[in-house]
Amino acid sequence: MNRFASALALCCVVGVSLICAADDKKTDSKEGGKKETDAKWVFLDLQPKANQKLKDDFHGTQFPGNSLAGLPQGVQTLEEVKFNIGEKLIQLTSTQDAVADMPEKVEGLKVDAKLAKLHILHATAWRTDDDTLIGEYTVNWDDGTSVTIPIEYGKDVLDWWYYPDSGEPTRGKVAWKGENDGAKTLNATIRLYLTTWENPKPDLKIKSIDYSSTKQTQAAPFCVAITGEKK
């Protein structure tokens, strides 16, 4: 009887060990898949060039609480794209006095990677006519060539203050919706937009990106985050 009990106990121990090993293998497989998925995203660090804190009021003092304090920071998934959202963003100038002290151009956003796509989380303050060019991103490849990604009002972005008649961008997507106290004073909410750009030279390293405003209208572009996607 003691021999039978010992053998039964041994079988139980072996069975439990095999089950645990199988569970560990499943966990490793899941973790490996997650790492493989995450490896395709390259987060650009905008913070060295950023000039506006998300938690601080934007665009003058007329509307207290007009900020992006409600936007979650860190790694966030928006429209199936992962972004690493920092504490600050890049705000450019326009013809509006409230952003007169902001730069017309920010150069040298470091990339140093081969990418198939760029995903840009951005918007603009104030509005202008549809199809108006309000700014651009200049992609600089490692071989000295470059290309521009236009930012057109109505196509790529709209005013970040949203009203029921604001509509949707025709080329970009609405990536995030929120609210702040400043916008609430005029019964508005806030939105950010997603622009996705297909790289025509995915096998060539992108050295850097420049971000600029045309400064021809009151629309003042701002960029919250940029993510690169590998092949």
CSV table of C-alpha atoms in Angstrom, one decimal, residues 63 66 127 159-166 178-191:
chain,number,residue,atom,x,y,z
A,63,PHE,CA,-9.4,80.7,-21.4
A,66,ASN,CA,-7.1,75.3,-21.9
A,127,ARG,CA,-8.8,77.6,-38.0
A,159,ASP,CA,-8.8,73.2,-35.0
A,160,TRP,CA,-8.2,71.1,-31.8
A,161,TRP,CA,-11.4,72.7,-30.3
A,162,TYR,CA,-14.2,70.7,-31.6
A,163,TYR,CA,-17.8,71.8,-32.2
A,164,PRO,CA,-20.7,69.7,-33.6
A,165,ASP,CA,-20.3,71.4,-37.0
A,166,SER,CA,-16.5,71.0,-37.1
A,178,GLY,CA,-11.0,64.8,-24.6
A,179,GLU,CA,-12.1,68.0,-22.8
A,180,ASN,CA,-10.7,70.9,-20.8
A,181,ASP,CA,-12.1,73.7,-18.8
A,182,GLY,CA,-11.1,76.4,-21.3
A,183,ALA,CA,-12.9,74.7,-24.2
A,184,LYS,CA,-15.9,74.1,-22.0
A,185,THR,CA,-16.5,77.8,-21.7
A,186,LEU,CA,-17.6,77.9,-25.3
A,187,ASN,CA,-19.2,74.5,-25.3
A,188,ALA,CA,-16.4,72.8,-27.1
A,189,THR,CA,-14.4,69.6,-26.6
A,190,ILE,CA,-10.8,68.9,-27.8
A,191,ARG,CA,-9.3,66.5,-30.3
